[in-house]
mmCIF file of C-alpha atoms in Angstrom:
data_model
loop_
_atom_site.group_PDB
_atom_site.id
_atom_site.type_symbol
_atom_site.label_atom_id
_atom_site.label_comp_id
_atom_site.label_asym_id
_atom_site.label_seq_id
_atom_site.Cartn_x
_atom_site.Cartn_y
_atom_site.Cartn_z
ATOM 1 C CA MET D 289 52.741 22.297 6.142
ATOM 2 C CA PHE D 290 51.476 18.576 6.973
ATOM 3 C CA ASP D 291 49.094 17.161 9.202
ATOM 4 C CA ASN D 292 50.178 13.706 10.864
ATOM 5 C CA LEU D 293 46.583 12.295 11.122
ATOM 6 C CA PHE D 294 46.731 12.925 7.458
ATOM 7 C CA ASN D 295 50.016 11.483 6.388
ATOM 8 C CA SER D 296 49.085 8.449 8.263
ATOM 9 C CA TYR D 297 46.427 7.938 6.177
ATOM 10 C CA ASN D 298 47.757 8.782 2.827
ATOM 11 C CA PHE D 299 50.746 6.537 3.078
ATOM 12 C CA ARG D 300 48.845 3.571 3.834
ATOM 13 C CA SER D 301 46.218 4.562 0.905
ATOM 14 C CA PRO D 302 45.676 2.257 -1.913
ATOM 15 C CA ASN D 303 47.292 4.768 -4.401
ATOM 16 C CA PHE D 304 50.947 5.724 -2.563
ATOM 17 C CA ARG D 305 51.286 2.007 -2.030
ATOM 18 C CA ARG D 306 50.885 1.441 -6.067
ATOM 19 C CA LYS D 307 53.317 4.378 -6.349
ATOM 20 C CA MET D 308 55.649 2.247 -4.055
ATOM 21 C CA TYR D 309 54.717 -0.844 -5.605
ATOM 22 C CA ILE D 310 56.164 0.246 -8.833
ATOM 23 C CA LEU D 311 59.601 1.548 -7.408
ATOM 24 C CA ALA D 312 60.426 -1.820 -6.085
ATOM 25 C CA GLN D 313 63.238 -3.944 -7.259
ATOM 26 C CA GLY D 314 64.122 -7.508 -6.804
ATOM 27 C CA ILE D 315 63.627 -11.393 -8.117
ATOM 28 C CA SER D 316 62.745 -13.008 -4.949
ATOM 29 C CA ARG D 317 63.206 -10.308 -2.473
ATOM 30 C CA TYR D 318 61.743 -6.822 -3.296
ATOM 31 C CA ASN D 319 63.278 -4.028 -2.098
ATOM 32 C CA ILE D 320 62.966 -0.161 -2.155
ATOM 33 C CA SER D 321 65.734 2.407 -2.082
ATOM 34 C CA LYS D 322 65.488 5.389 0.100
ATOM 35 C CA LYS D 323 67.032 7.674 -2.823
ATOM 36 C CA ALA D 324 63.877 6.421 -5.139
ATOM 37 C CA VAL D 325 61.303 7.124 -2.022
ATOM 38 C CA LEU D 326 62.773 10.388 -1.456
ATOM 39 C CA ASN D 327 62.621 11.712 -5.553
ATOM 40 C CA GLU D 328 59.220 10.542 -5.563
ATOM 41 C CA THR D 329 57.001 13.660 -6.206
ATOM 42 C CA ILE D 330 53.590 13.709 -3.731
ATOM 43 C CA CYS D 331 50.518 16.199 -3.811
ATOM 44 C CA PHE D 332 49.907 17.248 -1.018
ATOM 45 C CA PRO D 333 46.247 19.694 -0.675
ATOM 46 C CA LYS D 334 46.389 22.556 1.490
ATOM 47 C CA ILE D 335 46.543 21.902 5.216
ATOM 48 C CA SER D 336 42.884 23.058 5.783
ATOM 49 C CA GLU D 337 41.781 20.195 3.485
ATOM 50 C CA GLN D 338 44.330 17.684 5.136
ATOM 51 C CA LYS D 339 42.651 18.347 8.877
ATOM 52 C CA GLN D 340 39.219 17.691 7.152
ATOM 53 C CA ILE D 341 40.360 14.595 5.018
ATOM 54 C CA GLY D 342 41.347 13.101 8.283
ATOM 55 C CA LYS D 343 39.037 13.695 10.415
ATOM 56 C CA LEU D 344 36.815 12.331 7.876
ATOM 57 C CA ILE D 345 38.844 8.980 7.767
ATOM 58 C CA LYS D 346 39.350 8.558 11.499
ATOM 59 C CA LEU D 347 35.441 8.817 11.664
ATOM 60 C CA MET D 348 34.953 6.093 8.707
ATOM 61 C CA ASN D 349 37.170 4.292 11.011
ATOM 62 C CA SER D 350 35.646 4.614 14.454
ATOM 63 C CA LEU D 351 32.341 3.928 12.106
ATOM 64 C CA LEU D 352 33.092 1.171 11.031
ATOM 65 C CA SER D 353 34.538 -0.476 14.208
ATOM 66 C CA LEU D 354 31.571 0.790 15.763
ATOM 67 C CA GLN D 355 29.545 -1.298 13.264
ATOM 68 C CA GLN D 356 31.736 -4.389 13.112
ATOM 69 C CA ARG D 357 31.451 -5.117 16.785
ATOM 70 C CA LYS D 358 27.724 -4.784 16.661
ATOM 71 C CA LEU D 359 27.890 -7.663 14.206
ATOM 72 C CA GLU D 360 30.066 -9.421 16.949
ATOM 73 C CA LEU D 361 27.888 -8.750 19.328
ATOM 74 C CA ILE D 362 24.452 -9.971 17.918
ATOM 75 C CA SER D 363 25.879 -12.812 16.051
ATOM 76 C CA ALA D 364 27.155 -14.253 20.028
ATOM 77 C CA LEU D 365 23.358 -13.159 20.951
ATOM 78 C CA GLU D 366 22.049 -15.528 18.069
ATOM 79 C CA LYS D 367 25.110 -18.305 19.456
ATOM 80 C CA GLY D 368 23.319 -17.487 22.980
ATOM 81 C CA LEU D 369 20.268 -18.058 21.885
ATOM 82 C CA GLY D 370 21.061 -21.210 19.887
ATOM 83 C CA GLN D 371 22.533 -22.997 23.241
ATOM 84 C CA ILE D 372 19.320 -21.540 25.267
ATOM 85 C CA ILE D 373 17.138 -23.870 22.776
ATOM 86 C CA LYS D 374 19.407 -26.751 22.725
ATOM 87 C CA GLN D 375 19.793 -26.871 26.020
ATOM 88 C CA GLN D 376 15.358 -27.014 26.138
ATOM 89 C CA ASN D 377 15.472 -29.451 23.590
ATOM 90 C CA ASN D 378 17.653 -32.348 25.658
ATOM 91 C CA LYS D 379 15.669 -31.044 28.961
ATOM 92 C CA TYR D 380 12.742 -31.478 27.556
ATOM 93 C CA GLY D 381 12.790 -32.814 23.996
ATOM 94 C CA ILE D 382 11.604 -36.829 23.669
ATOM 95 C CA THR D 383 14.223 -38.981 21.395
ATOM 96 C CA PHE D 384 13.038 -39.804 17.802
ATOM 97 C CA SER D 385 15.038 -42.023 14.938
ATOM 98 C CA LEU D 386 15.280 -39.356 12.021
ATOM 99 C CA ASN D 387 13.084 -41.702 10.270
ATOM 100 C CA ASN D 388 10.249 -40.513 11.644
ATOM 101 C CA PHE D 389 10.540 -36.953 10.171
ATOM 102 C CA LEU D 390 12.503 -37.934 6.986
ATOM 103 C CA GLU D 391 11.683 -40.246 4.171
ATOM 104 C CA ILE D 392 12.916 -40.890 0.223
ATOM 105 C CA PRO D 393 10.920 -39.309 -1.772
ATOM 106 C CA PRO D 394 9.886 -41.100 -5.308
ATOM 107 C CA GLN D 395 13.120 -40.615 -7.824
ATOM 108 C CA ILE D 396 12.557 -39.063 -10.883
ATOM 109 C CA GLN D 397 15.073 -39.056 -13.554
ATOM 110 C CA ALA D 398 16.117 -35.595 -14.874
ATOM 111 C CA ARG D 399 16.642 -34.760 -18.610
ATOM 112 C CA ILE D 400 19.620 -32.736 -17.998
ATOM 113 C CA LYS D 401 20.731 -30.637 -21.316
ATOM 114 C CA ASN D 402 22.814 -28.283 -19.096
ATOM 115 C CA LYS D 403 24.737 -27.413 -15.999
ATOM 116 C CA ASN D 404 22.108 -24.658 -14.830
ATOM 117 C CA GLN D 405 19.735 -27.752 -14.321
ATOM 118 C CA LEU D 406 21.723 -28.618 -11.675
ATOM 119 C CA LEU D 407 21.868 -28.100 -8.139
ATOM 120 C CA THR D 408 25.419 -27.806 -5.805
ATOM 121 C CA VAL D 409 24.674 -27.614 -1.953
ATOM 122 C CA LYS D 410 27.919 -25.861 -0.487
ATOM 123 C CA LEU D 411 30.043 -26.160 2.782
ATOM 124 C CA ASN D 412 29.703 -25.079 5.733
ATOM 125 C CA LEU D 413 26.080 -24.096 5.666
ATOM 126 C CA GLN D 414 26.321 -21.543 2.717
ATOM 127 C CA GLY D 415 23.396 -22.936 1.282
ATOM 128 C CA ILE D 416 22.425 -24.287 -2.159
ATOM 129 C CA ALA D 417 23.550 -22.501 -5.634
ATOM 130 C CA ARG D 418 21.995 -23.055 -9.218
ATOM 131 C CA GLY D 419 24.758 -25.007 -11.768
ATOM 132 C CA VAL D 420 28.103 -26.692 -10.820
ATOM 133 C CA GLN D 421 31.786 -25.960 -10.272
ATOM 134 C CA ARG D 422 33.377 -28.587 -12.193
ATOM 135 C CA ASP D 423 34.155 -28.070 -15.706
ATOM 136 C CA THR D 424 35.178 -31.565 -16.032
ATOM 137 C CA LEU D 425 31.320 -32.788 -15.562
ATOM 138 C CA SER D 426 30.263 -35.006 -18.459
ATOM 139 C CA LEU D 427 26.730 -34.748 -18.077
ATOM 140 C CA GLY D 428 25.794 -37.832 -20.172
ATOM 141 C CA SER D 429 27.633 -39.752 -17.974
ATOM 142 C CA THR D 430 25.670 -39.764 -14.250
ATOM 143 C CA LYS D 431 21.863 -40.078 -13.367
ATOM 144 C CA TYR D 432 20.123 -36.792 -11.952
ATOM 145 C CA PHE D 433 17.147 -37.232 -9.860
ATOM 146 C CA ILE D 434 14.757 -34.159 -9.459
ATOM 147 C CA ARG D 435 14.422 -32.253 -6.129
ATOM 148 C CA HIS D 436 11.739 -29.928 -4.690
ATOM 149 C CA THR D 437 10.718 -27.440 -2.462
ATOM 150 C CA GLY D 438 10.902 -28.338 1.227
ATOM 151 C CA GLU D 439 13.048 -31.365 0.440
ATOM 152 C CA LEU D 440 16.136 -31.587 3.074
ATOM 153 C CA ILE D 441 19.148 -31.968 0.712
ATOM 154 C CA PHE D 442 22.839 -33.266 1.859
ATOM 155 C CA GLY D 443 26.108 -34.284 0.237
ATOM 156 C CA LYS D 444 26.918 -37.978 1.217
ATOM 157 C CA GLN D 445 30.198 -37.193 1.049
ATOM 158 C CA ASN D 446 30.254 -33.687 2.807
ATOM 159 C CA ILE D 447 27.279 -33.404 5.008
ATOM 160 C CA PHE D 448 30.006 -33.535 8.151
ATOM 161 C CA ASN D 449 31.549 -30.409 6.430
ATOM 162 C CA GLY D 450 28.034 -28.815 6.578
ATOM 163 C CA SER D 451 26.882 -30.057 3.017
ATOM 164 C CA ILE D 452 22.866 -29.778 4.136
ATOM 165 C CA ALA D 453 20.593 -27.596 3.448
ATOM 166 C CA LEU D 454 16.918 -26.917 2.824
ATOM 167 C CA ILE D 455 15.089 -26.695 -0.848
ATOM 168 C CA THR D 456 14.263 -23.394 -1.499
ATOM 169 C CA LYS D 457 11.171 -22.145 -4.079
ATOM 170 C CA GLU D 458 13.687 -20.636 -6.399
ATOM 171 C CA PHE D 459 15.735 -24.125 -6.745
ATOM 172 C CA ASP D 460 12.066 -26.446 -7.131
ATOM 173 C CA GLY D 461 12.770 -28.906 -9.986
ATOM 174 C CA LEU D 462 16.324 -28.322 -10.104
ATOM 175 C CA ALA D 463 18.767 -32.029 -9.970
ATOM 176 C CA THR D 464 21.381 -33.815 -8.314
ATOM 177 C CA SER D 465 23.105 -37.213 -8.225
ATOM 178 C CA ASN D 466 22.162 -39.965 -5.638
ATOM 179 C CA ASP D 467 25.375 -38.679 -4.014
ATOM 180 C CA VAL D 468 23.140 -35.876 -3.039
ATOM 181 C CA PRO D 469 20.157 -37.016 -2.252
ATOM 182 C CA SER D 470 16.845 -35.082 -1.128
ATOM 183 C CA LEU D 471 14.382 -36.673 2.119
ATOM 184 C CA LYS D 472 11.093 -35.506 1.957
ATOM 185 C CA ILE D 473 10.180 -33.980 5.973
ATOM 186 C CA SER D 474 6.655 -34.749 7.614
ATOM 187 C CA ASN D 475 5.196 -34.914 10.924
ATOM 188 C CA ILE D 476 7.269 -31.747 12.494
ATOM 189 C CA ASN D 477 7.932 -28.610 11.182
ATOM 190 C CA PRO D 478 10.581 -28.621 8.472
ATOM 191 C CA GLN D 479 12.391 -25.322 9.275
ATOM 192 C CA PHE D 480 12.521 -26.467 13.161
ATOM 193 C CA LEU D 481 14.090 -29.943 11.970
ATOM 194 C CA PHE D 482 16.959 -27.805 9.847
ATOM 195 C CA TYR D 483 17.106 -25.676 12.865
ATOM 196 C CA LEU D 484 17.961 -28.775 14.827
ATOM 197 C CA LEU D 485 20.471 -30.562 12.130
ATOM 198 C CA LYS D 486 22.250 -27.348 11.165
ATOM 199 C CA ASN D 487 23.917 -27.648 14.364
ATOM 200 C CA PRO D 488 27.553 -28.713 14.381
ATOM 201 C CA ASP D 489 26.549 -30.858 17.115
ATOM 202 C CA PHE D 490 24.866 -32.911 14.925
ATOM 203 C CA TRP D 491 26.530 -32.697 11.547
ATOM 204 C CA LYS D 492 29.988 -33.081 12.512
ATOM 205 C CA HIS D 493 28.792 -36.289 14.238
ATOM 206 C CA THR D 494 27.500 -37.713 10.973
ATOM 207 C CA GLU D 495 31.224 -38.372 10.178
ATOM 208 C CA LEU D 496 31.708 -40.985 12.691
ATOM 209 C CA ILE D 497 28.654 -43.130 10.108
ATOM 210 C CA ALA D 498 30.558 -42.063 6.957
ATOM 211 C CA THR D 499 31.920 -45.621 5.209
ATOM 212 C CA GLY D 500 34.042 -46.504 2.598
ATOM 213 C CA THR D 501 37.423 -46.541 1.203
ATOM 214 C CA GLY D 502 38.922 -43.022 -0.124
ATOM 215 C CA SER D 503 35.963 -40.903 0.132
ATOM 216 C CA LYS D 504 33.518 -41.658 2.985
ATOM 217 C CA ARG D 505 30.263 -41.345 2.335
ATOM 218 C CA VAL D 506 26.835 -40.878 4.598
ATOM 219 C CA HIS D 507 24.485 -43.275 3.371
ATOM 220 C CA ILE D 508 20.148 -42.261 3.679
ATOM 221 C CA HIS D 509 19.767 -45.565 5.854
ATOM 222 C CA ASP D 510 22.523 -45.049 8.332
ATOM 223 C CA LEU D 511 21.308 -40.900 8.605
ATOM 224 C CA LEU D 512 17.710 -41.953 9.377
ATOM 225 C CA LYS D 513 18.780 -44.409 12.018
ATOM 226 C CA LEU D 514 20.217 -41.607 14.085
ATOM 227 C CA HIS D 515 18.553 -40.416 16.853
ATOM 228 C CA ILE D 516 17.429 -36.456 17.465
ATOM 229 C CA LYS D 517 15.652 -35.072 20.710
ATOM 230 C CA ILE D 518 12.711 -32.927 19.700
ATOM 231 C CA ILE D 519 9.845 -30.708 21.234
ATOM 232 C CA PRO D 520 6.639 -31.930 19.566
ATOM 233 C CA ASP D 521 4.722 -29.151 20.326
ATOM 234 C CA ALA D 522 3.899 -27.456 17.001
ATOM 235 C CA LYS D 523 3.454 -23.965 18.401
ATOM 236 C CA TYR D 524 6.793 -23.948 20.272
ATOM 237 C CA GLN D 525 8.953 -25.332 16.731
ATOM 238 C CA ALA D 526 6.686 -22.058 14.687
ATOM 239 C CA LYS D 527 7.860 -20.307 17.411
ATOM 240 C CA ILE D 528 11.233 -20.932 17.514
ATOM 241 C CA VAL D 529 11.786 -20.864 13.550
ATOM 242 C CA SER D 530 9.953 -17.290 13.569
ATOM 243 C CA LEU D 531 12.337 -16.284 16.713
ATOM 244 C CA SER D 532 15.594 -17.686 14.301
ATOM 245 C CA ARG D 533 14.447 -16.174 11.137
ATOM 246 C CA ASN D 534 14.189 -13.037 12.585
ATOM 247 C CA PHE D 535 17.990 -13.592 13.906
ATOM 248 C CA GLU D 536 18.735 -14.456 10.885
ATOM 249 C CA LYS D 537 17.597 -11.482 9.171
ATOM 250 C CA ILE D 538 19.128 -9.324 11.708
ATOM 251 C CA VAL D 539 22.343 -10.204 11.399
ATOM 252 C CA LEU D 540 22.269 -10.340 7.302
ATOM 253 C CA ASN D 541 21.235 -6.952 7.566
ATOM 254 C CA GLN D 542 24.180 -5.896 9.743
ATOM 255 C CA GLN D 543 26.781 -7.764 7.579
ATOM 256 C CA ILE D 544 25.322 -5.718 4.919
ATOM 257 C CA ILE D 545 26.004 -2.659 6.692
ATOM 258 C CA VAL D 546 29.590 -3.685 7.508
ATOM 259 C CA LYS D 547 30.263 -4.181 3.791
ATOM 260 C CA GLU D 548 29.341 -0.762 3.036
ATOM 261 C CA CYS D 549 31.173 0.583 5.412
ATOM 262 C CA GLU D 550 34.254 -1.176 4.636
ATOM 263 C CA LYS D 551 33.293 -0.114 0.420
ATOM 264 C CA THR D 552 32.680 3.551 1.411
ATOM 265 C CA LYS D 553 36.530 3.792 3.533
ATOM 266 C CA GLN D 554 37.967 1.912 0.299
ATOM 267 C CA PHE D 555 36.824 4.352 -1.902
ATOM 268 C CA LEU D 556 37.496 7.408 0.369
ATOM 269 C CA LEU D 557 41.028 5.818 0.493
ATOM 270 C CA GLN D 558 40.898 5.594 -2.980
ATOM 271 C CA ASN D 559 39.949 8.699 -4.115
ATOM 272 C CA LEU D 560 40.484 11.564 -1.171
ATOM 273 C CA PHE D 561 44.459 10.394 -1.661
ATOM 274 C CA ILE D 562 45.650 10.702 -5.476
#
């Protein structure tokens, strides 16, 4: 006897798929013959175990779906908060040029011995990382400059692709070239300013001021001329930063929960169906 729920998961399990992959034949297009499938030996547990396993995987799927839905709702709330803050800023904010808050810090050249002393700004607001991805990078052919905690850093060639971040403590003292400059922040809550600048309405707009042939760049003096609306109230800025951080933590925690559920489901599929 066979349990249909058990079989619905069994025939989609990684182990069963691997068995079918071995049976596949062909060059450009793979096919599996009906005879080969029917001759394949598959082990089944007792019907009582099949029912329990089927129920367990079904419950795991339900839990995963609920956690994914929860993540979607939290993310929607976070996005809604961003829209409300943007509306308030546009309504009550005062227009400033960025040079009121950003300035070029002293440029101290770094002595680079290995790539781990360098800093990379990722795309799509994914933050910063130690080291560089390019294996062909020649350390001696480029000048690098030391960057510090709290500075705004961006990629001249990719700021309009979300290559913008705040330098945190663990990356203090690392270096980048002049193509990835950093700017000192003053006269404003740094986290609040970054909260406004990481809005896609800002960084995507910077492509309009990019210049050059071939690989276009956003130059510092052009960036500092851009205008932005800001509510110049320190308490308000601190509250927005605190609220934003709390939402980011909630979203991050929920993402971890979803990933753990996915790992658990994968583990069950790999180990309950042999």
